[in-house]
PDB file of C-alpha atoms in Angstrom:
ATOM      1  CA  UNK A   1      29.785  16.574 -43.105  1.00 57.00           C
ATOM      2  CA  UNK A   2      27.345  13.404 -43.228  1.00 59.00           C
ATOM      3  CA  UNK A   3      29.470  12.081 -40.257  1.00 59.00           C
ATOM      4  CA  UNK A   4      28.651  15.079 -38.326  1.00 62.00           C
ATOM      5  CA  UNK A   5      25.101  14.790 -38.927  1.00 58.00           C
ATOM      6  CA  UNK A   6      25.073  11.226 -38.361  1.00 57.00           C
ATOM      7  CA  UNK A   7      26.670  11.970 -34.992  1.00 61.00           C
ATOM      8  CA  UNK A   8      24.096  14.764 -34.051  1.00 55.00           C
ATOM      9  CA  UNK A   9      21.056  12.621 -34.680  1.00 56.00           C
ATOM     10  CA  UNK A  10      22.621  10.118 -32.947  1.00 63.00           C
ATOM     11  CA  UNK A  11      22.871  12.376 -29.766  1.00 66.00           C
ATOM     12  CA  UNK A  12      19.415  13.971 -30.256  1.00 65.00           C
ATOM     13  CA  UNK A  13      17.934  10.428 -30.354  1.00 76.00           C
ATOM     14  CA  UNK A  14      19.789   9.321 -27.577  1.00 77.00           C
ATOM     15  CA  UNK A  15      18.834  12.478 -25.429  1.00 84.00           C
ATOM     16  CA  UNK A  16      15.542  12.121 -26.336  1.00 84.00           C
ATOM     17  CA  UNK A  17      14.960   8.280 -25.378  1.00 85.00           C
ATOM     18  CA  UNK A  18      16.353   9.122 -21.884  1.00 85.00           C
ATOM     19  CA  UNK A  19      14.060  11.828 -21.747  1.00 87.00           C
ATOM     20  CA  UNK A  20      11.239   9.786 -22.468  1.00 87.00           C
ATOM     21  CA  UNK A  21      12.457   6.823 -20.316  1.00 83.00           C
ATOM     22  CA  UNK A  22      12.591   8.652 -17.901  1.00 86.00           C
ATOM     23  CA  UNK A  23       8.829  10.054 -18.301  1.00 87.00           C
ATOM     24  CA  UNK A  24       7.812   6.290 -18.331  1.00 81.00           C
ATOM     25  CA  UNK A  25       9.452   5.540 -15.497  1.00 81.00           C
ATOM     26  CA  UNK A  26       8.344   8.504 -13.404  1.00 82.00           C
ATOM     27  CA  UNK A  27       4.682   7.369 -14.906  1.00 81.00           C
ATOM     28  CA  UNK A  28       4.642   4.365 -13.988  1.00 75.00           C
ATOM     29  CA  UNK A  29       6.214   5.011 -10.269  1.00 76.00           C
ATOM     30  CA  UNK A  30       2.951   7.286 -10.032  1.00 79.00           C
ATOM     31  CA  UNK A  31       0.503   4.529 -11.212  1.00 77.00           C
ATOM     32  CA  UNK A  32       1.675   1.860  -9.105  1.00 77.00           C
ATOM     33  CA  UNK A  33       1.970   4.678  -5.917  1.00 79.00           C
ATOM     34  CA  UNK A  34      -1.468   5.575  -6.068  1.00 82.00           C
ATOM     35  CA  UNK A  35      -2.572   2.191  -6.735  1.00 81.00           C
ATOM     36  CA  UNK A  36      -1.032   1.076  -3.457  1.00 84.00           C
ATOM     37  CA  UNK A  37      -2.342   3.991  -1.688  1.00 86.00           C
ATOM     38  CA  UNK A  38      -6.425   3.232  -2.891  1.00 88.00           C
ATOM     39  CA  UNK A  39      -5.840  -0.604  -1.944  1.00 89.00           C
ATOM     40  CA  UNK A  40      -4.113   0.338   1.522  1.00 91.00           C
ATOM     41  CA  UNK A  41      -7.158   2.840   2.285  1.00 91.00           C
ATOM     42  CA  UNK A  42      -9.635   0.503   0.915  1.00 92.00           C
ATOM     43  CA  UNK A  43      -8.061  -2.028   3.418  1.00 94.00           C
ATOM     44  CA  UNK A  44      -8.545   0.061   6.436  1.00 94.00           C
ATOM     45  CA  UNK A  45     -11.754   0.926   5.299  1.00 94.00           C
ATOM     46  CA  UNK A  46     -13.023  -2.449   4.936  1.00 94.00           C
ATOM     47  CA  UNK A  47     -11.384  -3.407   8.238  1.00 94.00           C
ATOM     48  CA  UNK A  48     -12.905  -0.312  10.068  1.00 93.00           C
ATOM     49  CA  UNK A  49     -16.759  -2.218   8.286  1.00 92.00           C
ATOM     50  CA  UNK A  50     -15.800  -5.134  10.145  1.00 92.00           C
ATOM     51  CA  UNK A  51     -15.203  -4.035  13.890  1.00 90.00           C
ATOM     52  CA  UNK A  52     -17.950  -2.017  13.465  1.00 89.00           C
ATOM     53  CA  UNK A  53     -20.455  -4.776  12.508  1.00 89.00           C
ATOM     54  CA  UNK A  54     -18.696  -7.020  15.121  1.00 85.00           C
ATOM     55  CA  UNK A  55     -19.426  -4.392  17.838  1.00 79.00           C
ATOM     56  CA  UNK A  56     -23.424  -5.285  16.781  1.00 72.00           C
ATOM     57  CA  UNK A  57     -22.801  -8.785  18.059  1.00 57.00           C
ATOM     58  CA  UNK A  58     -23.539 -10.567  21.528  1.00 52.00           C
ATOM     59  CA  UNK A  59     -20.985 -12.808  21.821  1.00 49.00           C
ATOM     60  CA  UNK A  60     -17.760 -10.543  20.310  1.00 61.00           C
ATOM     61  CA  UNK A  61     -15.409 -13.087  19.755  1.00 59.00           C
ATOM     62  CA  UNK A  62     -17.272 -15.907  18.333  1.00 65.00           C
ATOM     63  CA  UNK A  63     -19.415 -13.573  16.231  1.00 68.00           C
ATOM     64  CA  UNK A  64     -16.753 -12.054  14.723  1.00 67.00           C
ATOM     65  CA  UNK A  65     -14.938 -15.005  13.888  1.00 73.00           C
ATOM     66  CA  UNK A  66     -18.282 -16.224  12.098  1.00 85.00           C
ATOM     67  CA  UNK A  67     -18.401 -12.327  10.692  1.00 89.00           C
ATOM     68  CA  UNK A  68     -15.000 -12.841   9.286  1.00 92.00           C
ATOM     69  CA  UNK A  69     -15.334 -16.733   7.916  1.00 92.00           C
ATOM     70  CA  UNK A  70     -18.566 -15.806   5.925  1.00 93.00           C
ATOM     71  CA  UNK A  71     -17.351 -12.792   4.400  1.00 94.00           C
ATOM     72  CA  UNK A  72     -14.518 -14.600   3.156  1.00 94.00           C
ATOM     73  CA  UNK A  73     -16.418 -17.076   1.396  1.00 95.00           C
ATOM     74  CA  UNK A  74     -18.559 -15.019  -0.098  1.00 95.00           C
ATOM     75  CA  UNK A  75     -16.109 -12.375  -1.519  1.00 94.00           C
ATOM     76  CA  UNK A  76     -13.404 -14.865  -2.438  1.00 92.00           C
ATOM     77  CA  UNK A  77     -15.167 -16.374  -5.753  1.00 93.00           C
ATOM     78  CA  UNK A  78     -15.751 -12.516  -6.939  1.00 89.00           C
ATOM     79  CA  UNK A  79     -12.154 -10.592  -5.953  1.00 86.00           C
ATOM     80  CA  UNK A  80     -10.243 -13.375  -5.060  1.00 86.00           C
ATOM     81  CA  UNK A  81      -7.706 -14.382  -2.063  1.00 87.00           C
ATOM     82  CA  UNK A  82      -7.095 -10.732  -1.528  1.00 88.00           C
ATOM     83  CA  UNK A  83      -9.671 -11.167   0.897  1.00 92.00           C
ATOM     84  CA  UNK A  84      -9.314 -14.865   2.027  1.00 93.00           C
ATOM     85  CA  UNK A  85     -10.071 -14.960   5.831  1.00 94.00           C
ATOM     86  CA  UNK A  86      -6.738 -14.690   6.970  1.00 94.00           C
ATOM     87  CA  UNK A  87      -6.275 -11.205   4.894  1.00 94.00           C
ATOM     88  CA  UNK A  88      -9.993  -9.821   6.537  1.00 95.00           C
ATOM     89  CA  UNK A  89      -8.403 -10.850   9.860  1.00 94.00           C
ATOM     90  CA  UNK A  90      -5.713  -8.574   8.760  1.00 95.00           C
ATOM     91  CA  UNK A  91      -7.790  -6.021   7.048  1.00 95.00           C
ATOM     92  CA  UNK A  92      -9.442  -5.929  11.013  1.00 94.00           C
ATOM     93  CA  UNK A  93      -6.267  -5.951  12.597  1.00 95.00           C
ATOM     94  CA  UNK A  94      -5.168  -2.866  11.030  1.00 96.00           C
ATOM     95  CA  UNK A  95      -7.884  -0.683  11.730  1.00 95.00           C
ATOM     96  CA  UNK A  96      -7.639  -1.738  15.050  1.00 93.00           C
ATOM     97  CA  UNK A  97      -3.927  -1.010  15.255  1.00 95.00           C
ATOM     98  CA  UNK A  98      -4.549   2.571  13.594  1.00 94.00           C
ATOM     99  CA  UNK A  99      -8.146   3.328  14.132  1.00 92.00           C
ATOM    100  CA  UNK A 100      -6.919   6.992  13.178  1.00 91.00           C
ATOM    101  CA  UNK A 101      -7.214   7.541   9.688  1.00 90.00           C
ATOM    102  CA  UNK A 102      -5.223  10.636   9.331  1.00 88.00           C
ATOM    103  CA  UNK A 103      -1.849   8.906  10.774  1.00 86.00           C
ATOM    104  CA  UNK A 104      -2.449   6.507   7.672  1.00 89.00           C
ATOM    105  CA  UNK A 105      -3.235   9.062   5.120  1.00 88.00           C
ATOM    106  CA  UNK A 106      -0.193  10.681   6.220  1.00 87.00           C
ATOM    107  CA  UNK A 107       2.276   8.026   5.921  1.00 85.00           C
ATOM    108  CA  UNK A 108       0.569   5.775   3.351  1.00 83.00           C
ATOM    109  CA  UNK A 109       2.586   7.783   1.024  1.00 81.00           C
ATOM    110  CA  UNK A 110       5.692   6.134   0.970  1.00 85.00           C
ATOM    111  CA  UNK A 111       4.364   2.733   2.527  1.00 90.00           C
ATOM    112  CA  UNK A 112       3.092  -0.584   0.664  1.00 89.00           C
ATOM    113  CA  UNK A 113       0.342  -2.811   2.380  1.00 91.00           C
ATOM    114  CA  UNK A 114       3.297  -5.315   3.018  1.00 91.00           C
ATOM    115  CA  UNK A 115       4.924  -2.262   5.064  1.00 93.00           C
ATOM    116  CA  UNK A 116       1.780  -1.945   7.026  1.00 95.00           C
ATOM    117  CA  UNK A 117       1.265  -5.936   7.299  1.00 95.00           C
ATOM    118  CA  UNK A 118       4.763  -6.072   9.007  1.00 95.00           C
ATOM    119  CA  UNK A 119       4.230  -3.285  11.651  1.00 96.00           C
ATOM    120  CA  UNK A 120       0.696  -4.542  12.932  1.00 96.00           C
ATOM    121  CA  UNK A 121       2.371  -7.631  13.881  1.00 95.00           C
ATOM    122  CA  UNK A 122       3.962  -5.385  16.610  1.00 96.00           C
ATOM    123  CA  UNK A 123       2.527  -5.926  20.098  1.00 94.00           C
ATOM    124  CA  UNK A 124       3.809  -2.504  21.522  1.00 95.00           C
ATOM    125  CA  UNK A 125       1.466  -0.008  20.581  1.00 94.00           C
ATOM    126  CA  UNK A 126       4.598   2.842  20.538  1.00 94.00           C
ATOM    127  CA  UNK A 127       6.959   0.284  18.507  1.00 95.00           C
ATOM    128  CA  UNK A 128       4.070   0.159  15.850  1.00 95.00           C
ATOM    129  CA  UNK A 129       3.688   3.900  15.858  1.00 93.00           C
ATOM    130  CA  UNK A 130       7.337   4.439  15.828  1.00 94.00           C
ATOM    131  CA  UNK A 131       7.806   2.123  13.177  1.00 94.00           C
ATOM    132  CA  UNK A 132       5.385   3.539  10.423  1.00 94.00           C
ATOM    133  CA  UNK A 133       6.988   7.506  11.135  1.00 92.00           C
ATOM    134  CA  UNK A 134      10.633   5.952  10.573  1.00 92.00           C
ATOM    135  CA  UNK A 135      10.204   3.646   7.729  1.00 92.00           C
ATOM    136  CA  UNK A 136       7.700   6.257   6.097  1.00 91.00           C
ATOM    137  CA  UNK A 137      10.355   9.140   6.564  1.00 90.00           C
ATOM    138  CA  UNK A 138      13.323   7.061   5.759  1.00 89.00           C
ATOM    139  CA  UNK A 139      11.536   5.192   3.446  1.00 88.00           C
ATOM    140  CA  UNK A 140      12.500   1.818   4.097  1.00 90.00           C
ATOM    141  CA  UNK A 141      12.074  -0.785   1.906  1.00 88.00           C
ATOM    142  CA  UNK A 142       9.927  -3.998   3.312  1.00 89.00           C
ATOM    143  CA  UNK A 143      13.064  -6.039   3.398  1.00 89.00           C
ATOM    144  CA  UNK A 144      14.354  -3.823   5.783  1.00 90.00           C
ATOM    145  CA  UNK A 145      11.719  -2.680   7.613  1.00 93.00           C
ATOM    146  CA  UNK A 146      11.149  -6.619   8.641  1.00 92.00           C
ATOM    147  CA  UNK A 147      15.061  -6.887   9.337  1.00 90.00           C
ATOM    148  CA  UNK A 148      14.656  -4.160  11.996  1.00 90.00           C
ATOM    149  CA  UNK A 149      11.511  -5.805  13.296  1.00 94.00           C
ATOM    150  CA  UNK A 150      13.443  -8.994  13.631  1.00 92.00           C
ATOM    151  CA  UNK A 151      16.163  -7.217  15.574  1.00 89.00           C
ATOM    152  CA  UNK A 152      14.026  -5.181  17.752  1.00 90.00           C
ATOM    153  CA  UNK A 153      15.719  -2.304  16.734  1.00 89.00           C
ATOM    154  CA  UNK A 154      13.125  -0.322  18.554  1.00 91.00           C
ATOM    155  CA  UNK A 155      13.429  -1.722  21.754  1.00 90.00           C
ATOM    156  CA  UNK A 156      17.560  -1.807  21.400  1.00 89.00           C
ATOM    157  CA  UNK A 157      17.158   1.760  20.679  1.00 87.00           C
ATOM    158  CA  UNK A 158      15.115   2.909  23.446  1.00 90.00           C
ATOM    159  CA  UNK A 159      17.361   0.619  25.447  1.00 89.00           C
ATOM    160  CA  UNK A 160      20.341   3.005  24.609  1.00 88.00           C
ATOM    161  CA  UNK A 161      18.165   6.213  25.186  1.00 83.00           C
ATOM    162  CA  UNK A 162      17.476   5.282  28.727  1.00 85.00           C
ATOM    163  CA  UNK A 163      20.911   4.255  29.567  1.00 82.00           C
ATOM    164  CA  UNK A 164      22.846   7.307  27.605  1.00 82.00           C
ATOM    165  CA  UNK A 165      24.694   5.184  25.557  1.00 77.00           C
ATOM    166  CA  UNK A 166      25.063   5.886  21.405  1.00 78.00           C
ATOM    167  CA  UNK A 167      22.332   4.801  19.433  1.00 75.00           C
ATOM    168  CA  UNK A 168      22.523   2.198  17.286  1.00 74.00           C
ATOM    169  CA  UNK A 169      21.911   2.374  13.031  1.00 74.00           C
ATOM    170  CA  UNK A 170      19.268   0.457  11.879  1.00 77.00           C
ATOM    171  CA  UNK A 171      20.126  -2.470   9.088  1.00 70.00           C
ATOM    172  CA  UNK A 172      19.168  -0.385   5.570  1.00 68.00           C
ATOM    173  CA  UNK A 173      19.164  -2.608   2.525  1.00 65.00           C
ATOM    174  CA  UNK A 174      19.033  -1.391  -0.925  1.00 58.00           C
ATOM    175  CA  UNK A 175      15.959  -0.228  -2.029  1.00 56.00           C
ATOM    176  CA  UNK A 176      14.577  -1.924  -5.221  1.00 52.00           C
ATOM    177  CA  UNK A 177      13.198   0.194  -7.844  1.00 50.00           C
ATOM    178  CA  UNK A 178      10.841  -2.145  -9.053  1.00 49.00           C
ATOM    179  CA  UNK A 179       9.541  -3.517  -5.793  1.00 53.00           C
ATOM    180  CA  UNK A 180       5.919  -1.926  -6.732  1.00 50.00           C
ATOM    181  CA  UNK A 181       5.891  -3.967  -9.759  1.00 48.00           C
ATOM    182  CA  UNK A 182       7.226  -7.180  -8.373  1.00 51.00           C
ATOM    183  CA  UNK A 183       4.851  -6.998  -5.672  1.00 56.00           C
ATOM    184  CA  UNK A 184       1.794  -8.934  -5.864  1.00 56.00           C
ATOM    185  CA  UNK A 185      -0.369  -6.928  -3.632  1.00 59.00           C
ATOM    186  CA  UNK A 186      -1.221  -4.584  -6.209  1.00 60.00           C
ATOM    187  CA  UNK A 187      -1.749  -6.747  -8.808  1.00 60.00           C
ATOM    188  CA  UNK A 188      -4.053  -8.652  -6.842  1.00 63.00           C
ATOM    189  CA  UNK A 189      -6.278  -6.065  -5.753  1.00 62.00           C
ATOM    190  CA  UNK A 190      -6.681  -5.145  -9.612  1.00 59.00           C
ATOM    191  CA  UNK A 191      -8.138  -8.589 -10.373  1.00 60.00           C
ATOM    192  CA  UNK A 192      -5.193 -11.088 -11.144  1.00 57.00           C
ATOM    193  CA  UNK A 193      -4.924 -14.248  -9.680  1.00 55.00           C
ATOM    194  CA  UNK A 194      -2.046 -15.406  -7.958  1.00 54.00           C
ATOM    195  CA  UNK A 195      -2.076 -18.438 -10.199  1.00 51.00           C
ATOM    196  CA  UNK A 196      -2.604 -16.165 -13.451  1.00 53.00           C
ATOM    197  CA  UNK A 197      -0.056 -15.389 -16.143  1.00 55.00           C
ATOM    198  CA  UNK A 198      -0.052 -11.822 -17.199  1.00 53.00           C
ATOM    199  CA  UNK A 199       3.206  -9.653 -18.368  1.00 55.00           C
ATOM    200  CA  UNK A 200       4.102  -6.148 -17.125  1.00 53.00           C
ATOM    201  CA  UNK A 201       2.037  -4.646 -20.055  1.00 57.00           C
ATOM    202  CA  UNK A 202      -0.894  -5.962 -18.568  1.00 60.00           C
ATOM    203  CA  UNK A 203      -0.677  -5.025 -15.124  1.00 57.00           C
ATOM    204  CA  UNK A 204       0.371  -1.449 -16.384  1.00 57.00           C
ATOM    205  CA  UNK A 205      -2.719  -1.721 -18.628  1.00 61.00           C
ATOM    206  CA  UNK A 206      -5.349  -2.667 -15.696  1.00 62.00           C
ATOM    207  CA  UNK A 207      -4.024  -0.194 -13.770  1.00 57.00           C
ATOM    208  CA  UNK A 208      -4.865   2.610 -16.347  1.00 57.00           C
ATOM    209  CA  UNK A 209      -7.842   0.993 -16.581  1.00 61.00           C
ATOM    210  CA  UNK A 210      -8.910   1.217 -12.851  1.00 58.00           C
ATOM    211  CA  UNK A 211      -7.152   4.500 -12.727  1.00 54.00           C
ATOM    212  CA  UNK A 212      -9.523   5.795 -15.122  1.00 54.00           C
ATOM    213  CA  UNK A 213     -12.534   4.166 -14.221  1.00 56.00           C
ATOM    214  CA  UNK A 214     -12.182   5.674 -10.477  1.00 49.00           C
ATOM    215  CA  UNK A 215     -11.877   9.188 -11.584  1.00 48.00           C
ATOM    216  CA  UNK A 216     -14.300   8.986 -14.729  1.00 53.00           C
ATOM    217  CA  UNK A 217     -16.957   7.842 -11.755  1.00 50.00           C
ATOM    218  CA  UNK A 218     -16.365  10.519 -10.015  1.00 45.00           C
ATOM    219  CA  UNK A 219     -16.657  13.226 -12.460  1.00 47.00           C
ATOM    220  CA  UNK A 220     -19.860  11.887 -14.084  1.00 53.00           C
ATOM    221  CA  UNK A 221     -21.355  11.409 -10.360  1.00 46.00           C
ATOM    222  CA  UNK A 222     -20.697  14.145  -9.283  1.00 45.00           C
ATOM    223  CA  UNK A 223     -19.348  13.199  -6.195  1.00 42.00           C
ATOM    224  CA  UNK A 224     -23.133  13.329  -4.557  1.00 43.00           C
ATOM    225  CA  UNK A 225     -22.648  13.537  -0.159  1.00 40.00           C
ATOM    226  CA  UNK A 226     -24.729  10.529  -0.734  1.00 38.00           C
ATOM    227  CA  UNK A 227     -22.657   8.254  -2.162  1.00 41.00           C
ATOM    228  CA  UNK A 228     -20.174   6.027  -0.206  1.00 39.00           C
ATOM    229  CA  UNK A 229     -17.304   6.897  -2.983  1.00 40.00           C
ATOM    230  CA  UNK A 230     -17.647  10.430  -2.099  1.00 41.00           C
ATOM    231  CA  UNK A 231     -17.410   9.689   1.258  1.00 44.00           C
ATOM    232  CA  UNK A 232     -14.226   7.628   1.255  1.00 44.00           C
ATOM    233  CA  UNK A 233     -12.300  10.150  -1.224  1.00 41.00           C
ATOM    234  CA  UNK A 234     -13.102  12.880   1.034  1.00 42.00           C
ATOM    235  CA  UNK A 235     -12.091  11.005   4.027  1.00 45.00           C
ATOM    236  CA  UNK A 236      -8.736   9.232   2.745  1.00 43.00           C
ATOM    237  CA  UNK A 237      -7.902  13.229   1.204  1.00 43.00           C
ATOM    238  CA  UNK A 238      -7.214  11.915  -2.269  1.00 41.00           C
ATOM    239  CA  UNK A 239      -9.073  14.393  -4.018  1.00 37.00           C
TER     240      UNK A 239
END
């Protein structure tokens, strides 16, 4: 009789810690999703600032370039090499590459910045375009998003399309469950240094943290029409 019990808490306890793994799991995925998505928005945003203000200047090029170099240097010490020069060049770049906000609302979803810092280095406009759709749809990973990139499996494609022939499969690696966490992207745009030390607990910590903070400010504001946080949650549609 004591066996039998034994053996049914064993299987309740079991049951239960997958249940609850599970909940951690899915909890997580969720915090490090809409993590990504803020950062990615915030990124377009800030890049959208930028070719605005450049668009002020006389000489366009070198005034941007200037724009750009200051920038850097002064919001560097604060948040860090998130937004070194070479990342506000990309921050630029992107806007620039998809000065439409609702294409990247709608596939920011199930992309990373990494996903997005691959495709603007596409010089075809419809390659880019193409490439965000299939990777957000088939949800690529970034591995092999940049191995069908590399191959020009968009122009091989549309190569077979024109001739009639059978179209060939793109390279799909295995995605990686944990590529959120092992990404640095996120981490860095919650504070942490690429040089710091700081365990999973942590970055699952700061990102409650944030979390909170965001939506905390926004119920206690009010979200005011005045406010620049109103603004950008109404226009990235993540209220």
């Amino acid at each position: 009789m004591e066996k039998n019990k034994l053996q049914h808490h064993n299987i309740i306890t079991d049951t239960l810690f997958d249940d609850i793994q599970k909940i951690i799991e899915q909890g997580r995925k969720q915090a490090y999703t809409t993590a990504n998505q803020i950062a990615v928005l915030t990124y377009w945003h800030i890049g959208r600032r930028i070719v605005e203000e450049e668009q002020h200047g006389e000489a366009r090029a070198q005034y941007g370039t200037r724009l750009i170099k200051t920038l850097a240097e002064q919001l560097m010490p604060k948040y860090g090499n998130t937004f070194s020069k070479r990342n506000l060049d990309y921050f630029r770049q992107f806007y620039l590459c998809f000065n439409d906000l609702e294409i990247v609302n709608t596939r920011v979803h199930n992309l990373t910045w990494s996903h997005f810092r691959s495709i603007i280095q596409v010089a075809d406009p419809k390659a880019r375009e193409w490439y965000v759709k299939e990777a957000s749809e088939q949800m690529w990973s970034v591995r092999t998003l940049n191995r069908n990139i590399g191959t020009q499996y968009y122009g091989r494609r549309m190569a077979c399309v024109r001739e009639g022939l059978a179209l060939p499969s793109p390279d799909i690696e295995a995605n990686d469950p944990l590529e959120y966490i092992k990404s640095p992207v996120v981490a860095e745009f919650l504070g942490f240094r690429k040089d710091s030390k700081y365990d999973e607990s942590q970055l699952e910590q700061a990102l409650i943290d944030h979390l909170q903070q965001f939506i905390m400010e926004m119920l206690c504001k009010g979200l005011h029409k005045s406010s620049y946080a109103n603004k950008f949650i109404m226009q990235s549609d993540l209220n």
